[in-house]
Short mmCIF file of C-alpha atoms in Angstrom, two decimals:
data_model
loop_
_atom_site.label_atom_id
_atom_site.label_comp_id
_atom_site.label_asym_id
_atom_site.label_seq_id
_atom_site.Cartn_x
_atom_site.Cartn_y
_atom_site.Cartn_z
CA GLN A 146 10.78 -6.42 13.72
CA ALA A 147 7.28 -5.56 12.54
CA GLN A 148 5.11 -8.21 10.95
CA LEU A 149 2.75 -7.11 8.20
CA VAL A 150 -0.23 -8.98 6.77
CA GLU A 151 -2.14 -7.66 3.76
CA SER A 152 -5.67 -8.56 2.75
CA GLY A 153 -8.44 -7.34 0.48
CA GLY A 154 -7.08 -8.21 -2.92
CA GLY A 155 -9.13 -9.95 -5.57
CA LEU A 156 -10.58 -9.84 -9.05
CA VAL A 157 -12.55 -6.77 -10.10
CA GLN A 158 -13.78 -5.31 -13.37
CA ALA A 159 -12.31 -2.13 -14.75
CA GLY A 160 -13.92 0.87 -13.10
CA GLY A 161 -14.50 -1.01 -9.88
CA SER A 162 -13.09 -0.54 -6.41
CA LEU A 163 -11.16 -2.49 -3.81
CA ARG A 164 -9.86 -1.65 -0.37
CA LEU A 165 -6.63 -3.23 0.77
CA SER A 166 -5.77 -3.54 4.44
CA CYS A 167 -2.46 -4.17 6.15
CA VAL A 168 -2.32 -5.10 9.82
CA VAL A 169 0.99 -4.51 11.58
CA SER A 170 2.18 -6.28 14.71
CA GLY A 171 5.40 -6.03 16.63
CA ARG A 172 6.81 -2.65 17.53
CA THR A 173 4.54 0.34 18.03
CA PHE A 174 2.61 0.86 14.81
CA SER A 175 2.21 4.60 15.35
CA SER A 176 5.97 5.06 15.12
CA TYR A 177 6.08 3.73 11.55
CA ALA A 178 5.65 5.49 8.27
CA MET A 179 3.82 3.15 5.92
CA GLY A 180 3.84 2.57 2.20
CA TRP A 181 2.13 0.57 -0.51
CA PHE A 182 4.07 -0.78 -3.46
CA ARG A 183 3.10 -3.06 -6.33
CA GLN A 184 4.78 -5.42 -8.72
CA ALA A 185 3.32 -6.61 -11.99
CA PRO A 186 4.64 -9.71 -13.79
CA GLY A 187 7.92 -8.99 -15.50
CA LYS A 188 8.18 -5.53 -13.99
CA GLU A 189 10.06 -4.00 -11.10
CA ARG A 190 8.38 -3.16 -7.82
CA GLU A 191 7.00 0.37 -7.94
CA PHE A 192 5.83 2.91 -5.41
CA VAL A 193 2.08 3.44 -5.08
CA ALA A 194 1.41 5.50 -1.94
CA ALA A 195 2.89 6.42 1.43
CA ILE A 196 1.69 7.96 4.67
CA SER A 197 3.49 9.49 7.61
CA TRP A 198 3.36 8.02 11.10
CA GLY A 199 0.66 10.44 12.18
CA GLY A 200 -1.26 10.34 8.92
CA GLY A 201 -0.83 14.04 8.24
CA SER A 202 1.34 13.65 5.17
CA THR A 203 0.76 11.42 2.15
CA ALA A 204 2.37 10.84 -1.21
CA TYR A 205 1.12 9.12 -4.36
CA ALA A 206 2.50 7.88 -7.63
CA ASP A 207 1.26 9.97 -10.54
CA SER A 208 -0.40 6.89 -12.04
CA VAL A 209 -2.78 6.51 -9.07
CA LYS A 210 -3.22 10.10 -7.94
CA GLY A 211 -6.91 10.99 -7.70
CA ARG A 212 -7.97 7.33 -7.77
CA PHE A 213 -6.25 5.77 -4.74
CA THR A 214 -6.30 6.96 -1.14
CA ILE A 215 -3.98 5.81 1.63
CA SER A 216 -5.08 6.10 5.24
CA ARG A 217 -4.28 4.61 8.61
CA ASP A 218 -5.95 3.81 11.89
CA ASN A 219 -3.33 3.76 14.61
CA ALA A 220 -5.82 2.36 17.12
CA LYS A 221 -6.22 -0.72 14.91
CA ASN A 222 -2.58 -0.98 13.78
CA THR A 223 -3.86 -0.91 10.21
CA VAL A 224 -3.08 0.96 7.03
CA TYR A 225 -5.52 1.01 4.12
CA LEU A 226 -5.39 1.59 0.40
CA GLN A 227 -8.73 2.53 -1.12
CA MET A 228 -8.55 1.94 -4.86
CA ASN A 229 -11.24 3.42 -7.08
CA SER A 230 -11.68 3.59 -10.85
CA LEU A 231 -9.41 0.59 -11.24
CA LYS A 232 -7.74 -0.04 -14.58
CA PRO A 233 -6.28 -3.23 -16.06
CA GLU A 234 -2.82 -1.69 -15.69
CA ASP A 235 -3.35 -1.66 -11.91
CA THR A 236 -3.10 -5.46 -11.95
CA ALA A 237 -0.22 -6.47 -9.69
CA VAL A 238 0.74 -7.95 -6.36
CA TYR A 239 0.38 -5.18 -3.79
CA TYR A 240 2.71 -5.01 -0.82
CA CYS A 241 2.59 -2.89 2.29
CA ALA A 242 5.80 -1.84 3.97
CA ALA A 243 6.88 -0.11 7.17
CA LYS A 244 9.80 2.13 8.07
CA SER A 245 10.90 4.21 11.00
CA GLY A 246 11.15 7.94 10.60
CA SER A 247 9.66 10.00 7.80
CA HIS A 248 7.74 8.47 4.93
CA SER A 249 9.44 7.70 1.65
CA THR A 250 8.70 6.74 -1.94
CA TYR A 251 11.82 4.59 -2.12
CA ALA A 252 11.33 0.85 -1.59
CA GLY A 253 14.85 0.42 -0.26
CA ALA A 254 14.05 2.70 2.67
CA PHE A 255 11.44 0.29 4.05
CA GLY A 256 12.68 -2.43 6.37
CA SER A 257 9.58 -4.55 6.88
CA TRP A 258 7.32 -6.00 4.21
CA GLY A 259 4.16 -8.03 3.98
CA GLN A 260 3.71 -11.10 1.80
CA GLY A 261 1.59 -9.28 -0.77
CA THR A 262 -1.99 -9.54 -2.01
CA GLN A 263 -2.99 -10.04 -5.65
CA VAL A 264 -5.15 -7.47 -7.38
CA THR A 265 -6.45 -8.36 -10.83
CA VAL A 266 -8.46 -5.89 -12.89
CA SER A 267 -10.27 -7.30 -15.92
CA SER A 268 -11.13 -5.21 -18.95
#
């Protein structure tokens, strides 16, 4: 079972940037598709971005397309989420997740999750 640890969250003003990182230990990282999800207070967890095991295929939620970029470094067992032009509505706990096989936008397809990192965007 993979273990995932996120970092990089914090408080930022609207228009600012943050980069989240997620380090994965356990089984071979390069065999996992990875995803980022977020959950705001009182709302359901929602898909943000996903990347295939080799990094050649990505997917984004419409709400973050053009502002967020997902990437991975298989040599460092790490997946990143670069978040630019942040908006107050991006405020949420951000979770990274891992799954075997092809990447997905569906949270239920991911078997391993991190503990989450808080991102707060002030207006």
